[in-house]
XYZ file of N, CA and C in Angstrom:
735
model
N -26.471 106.635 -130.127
C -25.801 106.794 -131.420
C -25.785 105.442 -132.117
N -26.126 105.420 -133.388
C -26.278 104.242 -134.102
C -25.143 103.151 -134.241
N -23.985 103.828 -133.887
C -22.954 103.275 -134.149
C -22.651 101.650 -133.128
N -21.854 101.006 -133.719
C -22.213 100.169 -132.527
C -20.518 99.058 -131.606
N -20.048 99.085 -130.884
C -18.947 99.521 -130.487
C -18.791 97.666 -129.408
N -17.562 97.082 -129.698
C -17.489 95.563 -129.224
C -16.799 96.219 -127.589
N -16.899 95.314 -126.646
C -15.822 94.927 -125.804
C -14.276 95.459 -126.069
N -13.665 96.445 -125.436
C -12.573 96.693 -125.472
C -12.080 95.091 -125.793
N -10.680 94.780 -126.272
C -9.988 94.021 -126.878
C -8.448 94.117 -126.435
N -7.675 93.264 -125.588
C -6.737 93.966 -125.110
C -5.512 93.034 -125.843
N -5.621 92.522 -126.524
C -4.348 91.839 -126.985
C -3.612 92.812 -127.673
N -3.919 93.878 -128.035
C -2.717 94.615 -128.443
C -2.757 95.841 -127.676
N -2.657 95.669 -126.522
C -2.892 96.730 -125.697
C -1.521 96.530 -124.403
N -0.975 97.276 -124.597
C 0.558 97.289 -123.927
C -0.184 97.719 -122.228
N 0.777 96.756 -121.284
C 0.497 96.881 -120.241
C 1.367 97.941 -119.302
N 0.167 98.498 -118.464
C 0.435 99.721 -118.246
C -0.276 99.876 -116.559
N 0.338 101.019 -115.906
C -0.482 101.120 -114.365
C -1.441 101.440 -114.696
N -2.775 101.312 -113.084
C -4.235 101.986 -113.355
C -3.937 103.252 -113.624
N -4.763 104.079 -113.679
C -5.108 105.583 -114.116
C -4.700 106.124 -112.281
N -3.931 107.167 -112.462
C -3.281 107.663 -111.586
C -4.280 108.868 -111.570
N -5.283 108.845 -110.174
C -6.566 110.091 -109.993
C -5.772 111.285 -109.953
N -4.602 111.976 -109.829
C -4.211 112.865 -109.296
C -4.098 113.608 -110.779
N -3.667 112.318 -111.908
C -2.999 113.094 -113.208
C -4.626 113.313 -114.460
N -5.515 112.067 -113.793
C -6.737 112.380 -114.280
C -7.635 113.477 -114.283
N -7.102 114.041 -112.586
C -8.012 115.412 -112.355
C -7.170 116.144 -113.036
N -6.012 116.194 -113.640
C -5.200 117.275 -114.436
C -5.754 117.247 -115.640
N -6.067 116.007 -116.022
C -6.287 115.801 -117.089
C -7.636 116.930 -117.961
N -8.770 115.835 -116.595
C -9.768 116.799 -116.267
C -9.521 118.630 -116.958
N -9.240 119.030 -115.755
C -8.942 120.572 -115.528
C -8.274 121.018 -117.128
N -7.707 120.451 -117.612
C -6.900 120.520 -118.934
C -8.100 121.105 -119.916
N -9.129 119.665 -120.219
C -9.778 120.165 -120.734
C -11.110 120.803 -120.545
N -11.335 121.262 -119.476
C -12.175 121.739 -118.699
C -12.211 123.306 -119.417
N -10.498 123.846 -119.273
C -9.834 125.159 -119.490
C -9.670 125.114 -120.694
N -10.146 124.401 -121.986
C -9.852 124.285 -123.090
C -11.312 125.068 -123.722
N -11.001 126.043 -124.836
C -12.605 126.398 -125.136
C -12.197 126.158 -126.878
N -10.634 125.561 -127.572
C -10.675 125.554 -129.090
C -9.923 124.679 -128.471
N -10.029 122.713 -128.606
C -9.219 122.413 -128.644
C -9.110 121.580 -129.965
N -7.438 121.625 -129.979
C -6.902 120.882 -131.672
C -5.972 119.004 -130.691
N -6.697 118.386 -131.498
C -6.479 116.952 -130.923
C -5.868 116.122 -132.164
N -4.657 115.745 -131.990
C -3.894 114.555 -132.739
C -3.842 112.798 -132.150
N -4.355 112.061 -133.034
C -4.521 110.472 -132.116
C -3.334 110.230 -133.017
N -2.901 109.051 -132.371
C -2.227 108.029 -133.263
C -2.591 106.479 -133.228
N -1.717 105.600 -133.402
C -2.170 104.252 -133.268
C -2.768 103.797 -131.794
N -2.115 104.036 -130.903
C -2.485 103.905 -129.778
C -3.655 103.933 -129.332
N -4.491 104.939 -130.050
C -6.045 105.289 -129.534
C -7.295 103.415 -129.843
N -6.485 103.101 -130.871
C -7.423 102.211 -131.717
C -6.844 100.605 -131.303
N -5.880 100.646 -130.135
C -5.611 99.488 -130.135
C -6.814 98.794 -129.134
N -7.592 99.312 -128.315
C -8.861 98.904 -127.729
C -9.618 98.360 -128.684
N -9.806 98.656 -129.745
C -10.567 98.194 -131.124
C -9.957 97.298 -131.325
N -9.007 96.378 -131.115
C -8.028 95.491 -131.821
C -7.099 95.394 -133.287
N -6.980 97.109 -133.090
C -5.690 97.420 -133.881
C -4.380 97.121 -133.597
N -3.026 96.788 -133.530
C -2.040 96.785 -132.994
C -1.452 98.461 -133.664
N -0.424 98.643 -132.520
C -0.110 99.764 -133.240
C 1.514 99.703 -133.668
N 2.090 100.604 -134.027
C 3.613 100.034 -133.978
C 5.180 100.056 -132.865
N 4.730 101.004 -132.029
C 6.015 101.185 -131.136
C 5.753 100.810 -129.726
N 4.565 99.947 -129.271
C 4.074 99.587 -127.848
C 5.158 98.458 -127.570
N 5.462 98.486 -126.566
C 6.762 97.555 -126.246
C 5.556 96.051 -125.320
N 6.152 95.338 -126.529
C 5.903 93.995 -126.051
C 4.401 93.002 -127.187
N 3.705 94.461 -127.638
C 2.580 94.321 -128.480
C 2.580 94.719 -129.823
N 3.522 95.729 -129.720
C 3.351 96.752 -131.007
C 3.799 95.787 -132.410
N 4.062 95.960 -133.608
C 4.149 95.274 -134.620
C 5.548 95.301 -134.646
N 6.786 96.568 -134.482
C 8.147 96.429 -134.004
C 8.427 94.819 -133.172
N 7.672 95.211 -132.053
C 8.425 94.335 -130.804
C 8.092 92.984 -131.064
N 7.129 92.949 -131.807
C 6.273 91.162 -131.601
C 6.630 90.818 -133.429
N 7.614 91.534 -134.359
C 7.772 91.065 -135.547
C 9.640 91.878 -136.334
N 9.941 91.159 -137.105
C 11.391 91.990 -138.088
C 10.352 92.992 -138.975
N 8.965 92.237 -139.272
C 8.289 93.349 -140.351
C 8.264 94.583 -140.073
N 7.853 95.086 -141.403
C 8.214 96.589 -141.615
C 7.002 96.987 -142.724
N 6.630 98.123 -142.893
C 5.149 98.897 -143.693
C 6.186 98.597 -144.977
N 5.196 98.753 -145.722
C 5.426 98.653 -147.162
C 5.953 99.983 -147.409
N 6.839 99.968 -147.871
C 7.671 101.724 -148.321
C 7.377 102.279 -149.495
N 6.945 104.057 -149.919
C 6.311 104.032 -151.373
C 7.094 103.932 -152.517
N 8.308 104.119 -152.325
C 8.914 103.880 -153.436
C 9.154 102.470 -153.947
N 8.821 101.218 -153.215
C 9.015 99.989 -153.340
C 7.374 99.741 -154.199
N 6.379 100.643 -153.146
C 5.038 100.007 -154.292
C 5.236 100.670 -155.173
N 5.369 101.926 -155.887
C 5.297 102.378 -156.522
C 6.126 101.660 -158.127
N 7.540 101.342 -157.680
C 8.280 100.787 -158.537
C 8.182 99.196 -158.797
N 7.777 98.445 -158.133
C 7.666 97.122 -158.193
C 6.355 96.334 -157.734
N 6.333 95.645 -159.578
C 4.792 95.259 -159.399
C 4.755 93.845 -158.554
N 5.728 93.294 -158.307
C 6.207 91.836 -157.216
C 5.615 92.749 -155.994
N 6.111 93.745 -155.221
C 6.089 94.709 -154.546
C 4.651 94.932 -153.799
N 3.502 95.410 -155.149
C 1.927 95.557 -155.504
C 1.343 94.406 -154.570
N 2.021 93.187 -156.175
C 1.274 91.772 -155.373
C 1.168 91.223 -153.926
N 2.554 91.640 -153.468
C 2.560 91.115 -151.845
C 1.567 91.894 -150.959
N 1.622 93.651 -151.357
C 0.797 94.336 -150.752
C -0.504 93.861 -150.484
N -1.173 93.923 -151.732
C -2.516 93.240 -151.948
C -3.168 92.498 -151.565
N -2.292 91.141 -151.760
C -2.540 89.763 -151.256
C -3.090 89.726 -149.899
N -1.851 90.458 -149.200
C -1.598 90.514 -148.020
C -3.275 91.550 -147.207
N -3.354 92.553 -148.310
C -4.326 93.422 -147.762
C -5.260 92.643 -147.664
N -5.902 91.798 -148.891
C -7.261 91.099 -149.036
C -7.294 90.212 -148.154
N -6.193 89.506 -147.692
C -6.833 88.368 -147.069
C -7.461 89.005 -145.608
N -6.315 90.248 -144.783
C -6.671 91.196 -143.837
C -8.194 91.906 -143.768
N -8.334 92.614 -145.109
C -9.655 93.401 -145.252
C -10.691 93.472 -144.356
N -11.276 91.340 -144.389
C -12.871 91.636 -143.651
C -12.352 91.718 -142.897
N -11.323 91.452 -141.576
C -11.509 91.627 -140.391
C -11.084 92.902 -140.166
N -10.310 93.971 -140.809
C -9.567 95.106 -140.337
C -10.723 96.616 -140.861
N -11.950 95.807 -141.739
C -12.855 96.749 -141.893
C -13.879 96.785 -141.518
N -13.721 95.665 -140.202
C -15.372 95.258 -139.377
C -14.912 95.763 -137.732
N -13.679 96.506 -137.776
C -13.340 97.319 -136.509
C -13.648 98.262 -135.976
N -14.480 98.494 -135.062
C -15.517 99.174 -134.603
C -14.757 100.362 -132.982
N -15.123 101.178 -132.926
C -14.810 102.363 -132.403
C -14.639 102.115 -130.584
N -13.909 102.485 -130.385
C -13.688 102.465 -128.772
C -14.501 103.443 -128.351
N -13.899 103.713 -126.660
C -14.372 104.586 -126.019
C -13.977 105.997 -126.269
N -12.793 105.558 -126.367
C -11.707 107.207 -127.149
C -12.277 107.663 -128.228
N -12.603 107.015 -129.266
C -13.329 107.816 -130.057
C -14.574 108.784 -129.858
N -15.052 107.467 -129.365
C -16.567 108.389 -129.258
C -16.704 109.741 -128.309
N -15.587 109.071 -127.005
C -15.388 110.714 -126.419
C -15.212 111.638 -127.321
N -14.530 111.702 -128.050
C -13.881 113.075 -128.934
C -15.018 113.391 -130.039
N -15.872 112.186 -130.223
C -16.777 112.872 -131.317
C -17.964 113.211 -130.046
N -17.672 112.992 -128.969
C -18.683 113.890 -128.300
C -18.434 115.382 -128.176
N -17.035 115.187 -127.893
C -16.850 116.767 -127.472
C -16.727 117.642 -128.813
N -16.580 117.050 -129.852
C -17.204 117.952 -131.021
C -18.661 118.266 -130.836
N -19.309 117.343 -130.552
C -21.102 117.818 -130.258
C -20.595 118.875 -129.329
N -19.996 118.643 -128.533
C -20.157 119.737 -127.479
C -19.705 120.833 -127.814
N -19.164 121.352 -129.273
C -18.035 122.403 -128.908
C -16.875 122.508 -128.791
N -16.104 121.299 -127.964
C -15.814 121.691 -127.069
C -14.382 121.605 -127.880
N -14.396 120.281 -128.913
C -13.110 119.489 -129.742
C -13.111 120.745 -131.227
N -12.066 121.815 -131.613
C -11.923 122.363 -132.651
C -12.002 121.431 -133.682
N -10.791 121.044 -133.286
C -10.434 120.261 -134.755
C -9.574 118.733 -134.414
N -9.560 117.676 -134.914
C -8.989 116.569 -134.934
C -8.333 116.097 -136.193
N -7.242 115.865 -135.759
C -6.232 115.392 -136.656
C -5.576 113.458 -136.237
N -6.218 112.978 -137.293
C -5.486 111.657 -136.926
C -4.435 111.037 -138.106
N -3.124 110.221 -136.902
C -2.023 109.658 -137.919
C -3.090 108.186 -138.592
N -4.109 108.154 -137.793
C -4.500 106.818 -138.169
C -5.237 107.146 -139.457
N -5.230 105.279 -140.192
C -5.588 105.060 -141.624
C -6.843 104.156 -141.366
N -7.522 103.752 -140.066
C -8.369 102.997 -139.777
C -10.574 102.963 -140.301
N -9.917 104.722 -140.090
C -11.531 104.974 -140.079
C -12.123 105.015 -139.107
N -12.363 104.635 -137.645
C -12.921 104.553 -136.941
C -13.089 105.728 -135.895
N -12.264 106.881 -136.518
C -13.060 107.970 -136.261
C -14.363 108.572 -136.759
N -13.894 108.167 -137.944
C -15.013 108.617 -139.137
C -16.802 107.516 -138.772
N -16.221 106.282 -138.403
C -17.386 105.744 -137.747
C -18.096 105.897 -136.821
N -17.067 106.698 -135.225
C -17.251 107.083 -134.518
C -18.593 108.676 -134.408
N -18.405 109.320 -135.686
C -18.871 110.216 -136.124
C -18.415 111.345 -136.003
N -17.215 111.296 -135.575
C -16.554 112.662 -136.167
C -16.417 113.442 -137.431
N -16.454 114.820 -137.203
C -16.822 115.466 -138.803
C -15.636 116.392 -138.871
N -14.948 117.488 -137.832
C -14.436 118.497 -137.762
C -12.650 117.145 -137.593
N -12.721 116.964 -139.017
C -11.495 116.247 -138.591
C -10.367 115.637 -139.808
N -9.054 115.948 -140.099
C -8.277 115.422 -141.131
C -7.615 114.227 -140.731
N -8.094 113.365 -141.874
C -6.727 112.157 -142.000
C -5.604 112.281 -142.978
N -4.253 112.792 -141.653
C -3.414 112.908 -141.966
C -2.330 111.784 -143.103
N -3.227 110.748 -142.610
C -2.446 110.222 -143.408
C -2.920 108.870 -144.752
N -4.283 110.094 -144.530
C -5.219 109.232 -145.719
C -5.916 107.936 -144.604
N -6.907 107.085 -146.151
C -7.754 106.109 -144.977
C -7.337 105.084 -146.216
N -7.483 103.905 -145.557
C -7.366 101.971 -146.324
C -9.108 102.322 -146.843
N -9.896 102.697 -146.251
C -10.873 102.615 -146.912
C -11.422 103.440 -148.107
N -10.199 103.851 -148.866
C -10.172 104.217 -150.203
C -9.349 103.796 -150.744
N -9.608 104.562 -152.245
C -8.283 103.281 -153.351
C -7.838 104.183 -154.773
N -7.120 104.761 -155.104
C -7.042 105.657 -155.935
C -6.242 105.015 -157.137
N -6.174 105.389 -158.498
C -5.354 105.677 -159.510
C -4.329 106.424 -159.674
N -3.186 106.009 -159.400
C -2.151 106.700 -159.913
C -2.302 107.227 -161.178
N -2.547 106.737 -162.008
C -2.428 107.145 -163.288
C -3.494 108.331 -163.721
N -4.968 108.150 -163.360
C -6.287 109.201 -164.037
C -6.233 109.633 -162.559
N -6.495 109.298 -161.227
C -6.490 109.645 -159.834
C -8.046 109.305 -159.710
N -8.637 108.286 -160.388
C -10.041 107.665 -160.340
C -10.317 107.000 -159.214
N -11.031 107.345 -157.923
C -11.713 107.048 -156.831
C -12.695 105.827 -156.915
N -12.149 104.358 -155.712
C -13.115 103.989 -155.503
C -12.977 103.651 -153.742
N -14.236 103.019 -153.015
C -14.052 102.207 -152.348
C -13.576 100.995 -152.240
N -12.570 100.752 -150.926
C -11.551 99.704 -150.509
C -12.801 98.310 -150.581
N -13.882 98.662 -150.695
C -14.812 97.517 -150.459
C -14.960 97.176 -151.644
N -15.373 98.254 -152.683
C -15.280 97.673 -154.283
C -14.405 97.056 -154.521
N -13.093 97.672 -154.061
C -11.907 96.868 -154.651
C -12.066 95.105 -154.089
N -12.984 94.894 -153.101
C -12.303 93.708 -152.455
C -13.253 92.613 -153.657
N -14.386 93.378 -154.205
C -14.852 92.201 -155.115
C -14.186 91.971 -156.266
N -13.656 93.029 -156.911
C -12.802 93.265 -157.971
C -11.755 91.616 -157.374
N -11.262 92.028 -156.466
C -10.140 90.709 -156.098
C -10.899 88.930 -155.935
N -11.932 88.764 -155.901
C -12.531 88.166 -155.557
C -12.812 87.935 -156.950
N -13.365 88.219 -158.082
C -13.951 88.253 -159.016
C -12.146 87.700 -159.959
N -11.051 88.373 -159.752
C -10.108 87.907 -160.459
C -9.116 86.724 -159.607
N -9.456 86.022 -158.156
C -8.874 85.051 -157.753
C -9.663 84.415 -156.947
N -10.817 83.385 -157.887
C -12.001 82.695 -157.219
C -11.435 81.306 -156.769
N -10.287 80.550 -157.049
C -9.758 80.161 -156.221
C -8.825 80.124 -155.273
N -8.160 80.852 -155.288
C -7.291 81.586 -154.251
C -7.277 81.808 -153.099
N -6.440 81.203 -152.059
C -6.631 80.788 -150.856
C -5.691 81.236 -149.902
N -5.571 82.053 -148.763
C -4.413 82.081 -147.950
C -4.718 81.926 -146.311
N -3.754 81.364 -145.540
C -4.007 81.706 -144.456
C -2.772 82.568 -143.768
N -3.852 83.942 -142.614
C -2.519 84.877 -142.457
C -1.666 84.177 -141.310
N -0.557 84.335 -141.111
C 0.472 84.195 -139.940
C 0.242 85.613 -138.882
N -0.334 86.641 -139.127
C -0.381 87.824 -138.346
C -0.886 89.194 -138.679
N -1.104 89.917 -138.233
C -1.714 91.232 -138.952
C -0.886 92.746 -138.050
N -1.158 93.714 -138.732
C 0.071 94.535 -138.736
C -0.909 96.145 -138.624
N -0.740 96.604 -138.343
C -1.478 98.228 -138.126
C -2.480 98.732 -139.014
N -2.063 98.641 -140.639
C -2.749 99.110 -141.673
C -3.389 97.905 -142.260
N -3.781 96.767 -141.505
C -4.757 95.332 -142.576
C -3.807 94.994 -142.990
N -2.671 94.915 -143.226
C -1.779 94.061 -143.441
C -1.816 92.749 -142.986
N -1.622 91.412 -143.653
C -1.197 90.350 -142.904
C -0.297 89.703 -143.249
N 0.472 88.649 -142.633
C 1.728 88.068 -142.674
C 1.282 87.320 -143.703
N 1.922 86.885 -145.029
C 1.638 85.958 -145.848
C 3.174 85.352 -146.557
N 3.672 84.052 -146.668
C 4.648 83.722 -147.242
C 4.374 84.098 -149.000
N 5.840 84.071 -149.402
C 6.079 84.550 -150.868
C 5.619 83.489 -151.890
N 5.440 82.132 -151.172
C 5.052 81.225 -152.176
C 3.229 81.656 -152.030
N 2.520 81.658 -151.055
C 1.305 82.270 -150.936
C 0.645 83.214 -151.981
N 1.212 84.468 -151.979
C 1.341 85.505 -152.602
C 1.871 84.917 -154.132
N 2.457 84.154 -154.918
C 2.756 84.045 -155.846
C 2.108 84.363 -157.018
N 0.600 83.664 -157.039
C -0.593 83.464 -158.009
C -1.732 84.296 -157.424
N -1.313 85.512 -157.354
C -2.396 86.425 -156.750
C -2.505 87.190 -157.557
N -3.879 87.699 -157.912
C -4.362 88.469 -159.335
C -4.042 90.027 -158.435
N -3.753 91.115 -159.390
C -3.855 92.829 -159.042
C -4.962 93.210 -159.941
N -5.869 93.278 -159.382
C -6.585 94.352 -160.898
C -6.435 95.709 -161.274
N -6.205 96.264 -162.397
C -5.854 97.426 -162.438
C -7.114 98.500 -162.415
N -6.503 99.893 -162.741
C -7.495 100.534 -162.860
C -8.532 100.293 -163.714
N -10.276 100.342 -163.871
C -11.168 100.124 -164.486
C -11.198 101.107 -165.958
N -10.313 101.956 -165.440
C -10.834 103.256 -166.317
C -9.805 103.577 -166.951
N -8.405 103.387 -166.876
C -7.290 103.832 -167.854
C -6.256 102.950 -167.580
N -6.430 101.622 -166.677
C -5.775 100.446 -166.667
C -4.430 100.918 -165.749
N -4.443 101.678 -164.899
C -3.376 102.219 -164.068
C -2.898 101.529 -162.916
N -1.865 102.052 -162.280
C -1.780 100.816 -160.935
C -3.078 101.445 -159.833
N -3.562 100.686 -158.761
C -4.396 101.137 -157.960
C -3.134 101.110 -156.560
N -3.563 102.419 -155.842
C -2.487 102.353 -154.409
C -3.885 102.957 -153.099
N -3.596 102.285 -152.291
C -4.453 102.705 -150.760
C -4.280 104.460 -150.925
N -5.687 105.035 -150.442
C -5.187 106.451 -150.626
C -4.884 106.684 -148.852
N -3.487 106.098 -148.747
C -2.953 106.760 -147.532
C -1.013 106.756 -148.012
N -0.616 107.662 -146.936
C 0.544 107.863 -147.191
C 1.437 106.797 -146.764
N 2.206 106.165 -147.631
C 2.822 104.931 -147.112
C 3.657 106.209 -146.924
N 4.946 104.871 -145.864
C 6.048 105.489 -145.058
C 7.271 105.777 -146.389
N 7.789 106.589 -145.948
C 8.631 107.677 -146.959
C 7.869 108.325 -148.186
N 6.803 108.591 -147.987
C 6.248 109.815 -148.941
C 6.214 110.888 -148.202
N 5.165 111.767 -148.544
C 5.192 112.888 -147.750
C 3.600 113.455 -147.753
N 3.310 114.009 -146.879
C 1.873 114.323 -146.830
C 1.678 116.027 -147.140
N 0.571 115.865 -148.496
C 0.573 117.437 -149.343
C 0.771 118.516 -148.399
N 1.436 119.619 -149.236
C 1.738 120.041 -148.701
C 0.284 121.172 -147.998
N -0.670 121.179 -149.019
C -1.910 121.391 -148.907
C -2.532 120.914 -147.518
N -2.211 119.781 -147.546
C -3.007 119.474 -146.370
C -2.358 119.739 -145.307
N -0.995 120.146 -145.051
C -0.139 120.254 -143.831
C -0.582 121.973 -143.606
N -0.621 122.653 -144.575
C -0.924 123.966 -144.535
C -2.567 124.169 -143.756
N -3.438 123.107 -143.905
C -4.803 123.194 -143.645
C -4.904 123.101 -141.979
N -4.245 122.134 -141.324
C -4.010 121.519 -140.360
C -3.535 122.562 -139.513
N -2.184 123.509 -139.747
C -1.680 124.648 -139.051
C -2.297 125.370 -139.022
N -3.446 125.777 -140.003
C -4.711 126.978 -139.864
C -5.184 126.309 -138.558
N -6.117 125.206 -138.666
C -6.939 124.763 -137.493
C -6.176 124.773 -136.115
N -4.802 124.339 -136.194
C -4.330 124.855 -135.386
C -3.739 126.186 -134.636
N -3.791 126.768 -135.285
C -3.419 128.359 -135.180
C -4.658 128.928 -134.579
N -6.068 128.213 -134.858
C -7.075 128.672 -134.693
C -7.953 128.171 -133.198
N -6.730 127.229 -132.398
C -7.248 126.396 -131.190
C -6.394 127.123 -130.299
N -6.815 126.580 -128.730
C -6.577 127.342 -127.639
C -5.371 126.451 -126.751
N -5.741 124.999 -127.287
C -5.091 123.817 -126.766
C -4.509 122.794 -127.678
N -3.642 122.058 -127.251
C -3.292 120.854 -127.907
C -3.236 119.093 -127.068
N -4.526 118.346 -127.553
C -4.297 117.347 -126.229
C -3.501 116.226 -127.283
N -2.491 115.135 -127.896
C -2.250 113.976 -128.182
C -2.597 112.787 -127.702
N -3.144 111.985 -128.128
C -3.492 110.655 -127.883
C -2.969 109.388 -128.386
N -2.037 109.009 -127.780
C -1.896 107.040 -128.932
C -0.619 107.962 -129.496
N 0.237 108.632 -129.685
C 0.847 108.662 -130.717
C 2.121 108.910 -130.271
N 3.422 108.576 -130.518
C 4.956 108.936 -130.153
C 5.288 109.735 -130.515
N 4.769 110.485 -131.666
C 4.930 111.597 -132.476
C 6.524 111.905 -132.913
N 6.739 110.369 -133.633
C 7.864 109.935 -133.800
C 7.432 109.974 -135.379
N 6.561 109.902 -135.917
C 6.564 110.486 -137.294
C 5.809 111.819 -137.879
């Protein structure tokens, strides 16, 4: 497969016992006996990729920071709010969009070749399913590697946007203190001060990540789509996720 996949990465990888053979052959047998299965990842799956995720005790972005996700009613209402987002995203970007697919992934986009995976549902905003080559699959909670208009709902790529930023802050300089689940990175407020937003191209609107920041809600459309596929599977396996949201 063309795709092309680094060295597991364990710094954000919460320490844990070996693989216990007894719960593996369950594991096994699980999906052995599975002929529709419906699969939910969460952060957890992608921290081999060198994602951090948020609730791993000792690694997660909770335990190792006071930070907290950007909330939507804060971007939405405050363009101070925007800027920090942004800033913070761009300086993150190249490295959080050159993150390449584990082993977990690619299992699951195998067992779609096979049949074997119905449907996949991920909390993640990473993409690296989608790199992995999975097709039979919703992001629940949207991807960073899009960028929408509030205002017209005009579509681009997170990569267009990054020249757009580049093109309006050619001297502009930061270095991050840390990085956070969604490309986020730690940046002080004096940092962030003189940081350009560009707006929409097309009706001058605010631009927002098309994923669901924390306290929105995910359509109701798409929650309805998700219970079909599930209604329509035999099994349910979770991966990476606390299923705490």
């Amino acid at each position: 497969h063309p795709v092309s996949r680094a060295s597991p990465n364990w710094t954000f990888v919460p320490a844990c016992l070996p693989p216990d053979p007894v719960e593996v052959e369950e594991l096994q047998r699980f999906v052995s006996n599975s002929k529709r299965l419906f699969v939910m990842t969460g952060a957890g799956i992608s921290t081999e990729s060198g994602i951090p995720d948020y609730r791993s005790e000792g690694v997660g972005l909770y335990a190792r920071t006071d930070r907290r996700p950007v909330q939507h009613a804060e971007f939405i209402r405050s363009a101070s709010a925007r800027q920090r987002y942004w800033a913070r995203n761009f300086v993150g970007w190249p490295q959080f969009s050159s993150h390449q697919p584990n082993k977990a992934h690619l299992v699951l986009r195998d067992w779609e070749k096979l049949g074997k995976l119905h449907w996949l549902v991920t909390q993640n905003v990473d993409a690296l399913h989608t790199k992995a080559g999975s097709q039979r699959m919703t992001e629940l909670h949207g991807c960073t590697h899009r960028v929408f208009c509030l205002a017209c709902g005009d579509r681009i790529l997170r990569s267009e946007l990054q020249e757009h930023f580049e093109a309006l802050n050619p001297t502009w300089k930061a270095e991050a203190f840390g990085v956070a689940p969604d490309g986020d990175v730690f940046l002080t407020d004096e940092q962030v001060r003189t940081f350009q937003v560009p707006a929409c191209r097309k009706c001058g609107g605010i631009l927002k990540p098309d994923v669901t920041f924390f306290g929105d809600t995910v359509s109701q459309e798409k929650v309805s789509f998700v219970h079909q596929r599930l209604a329509e599977s035999d099994s349910m396996l979770v991966a990476g996720s606390s299923m705490q949201v």
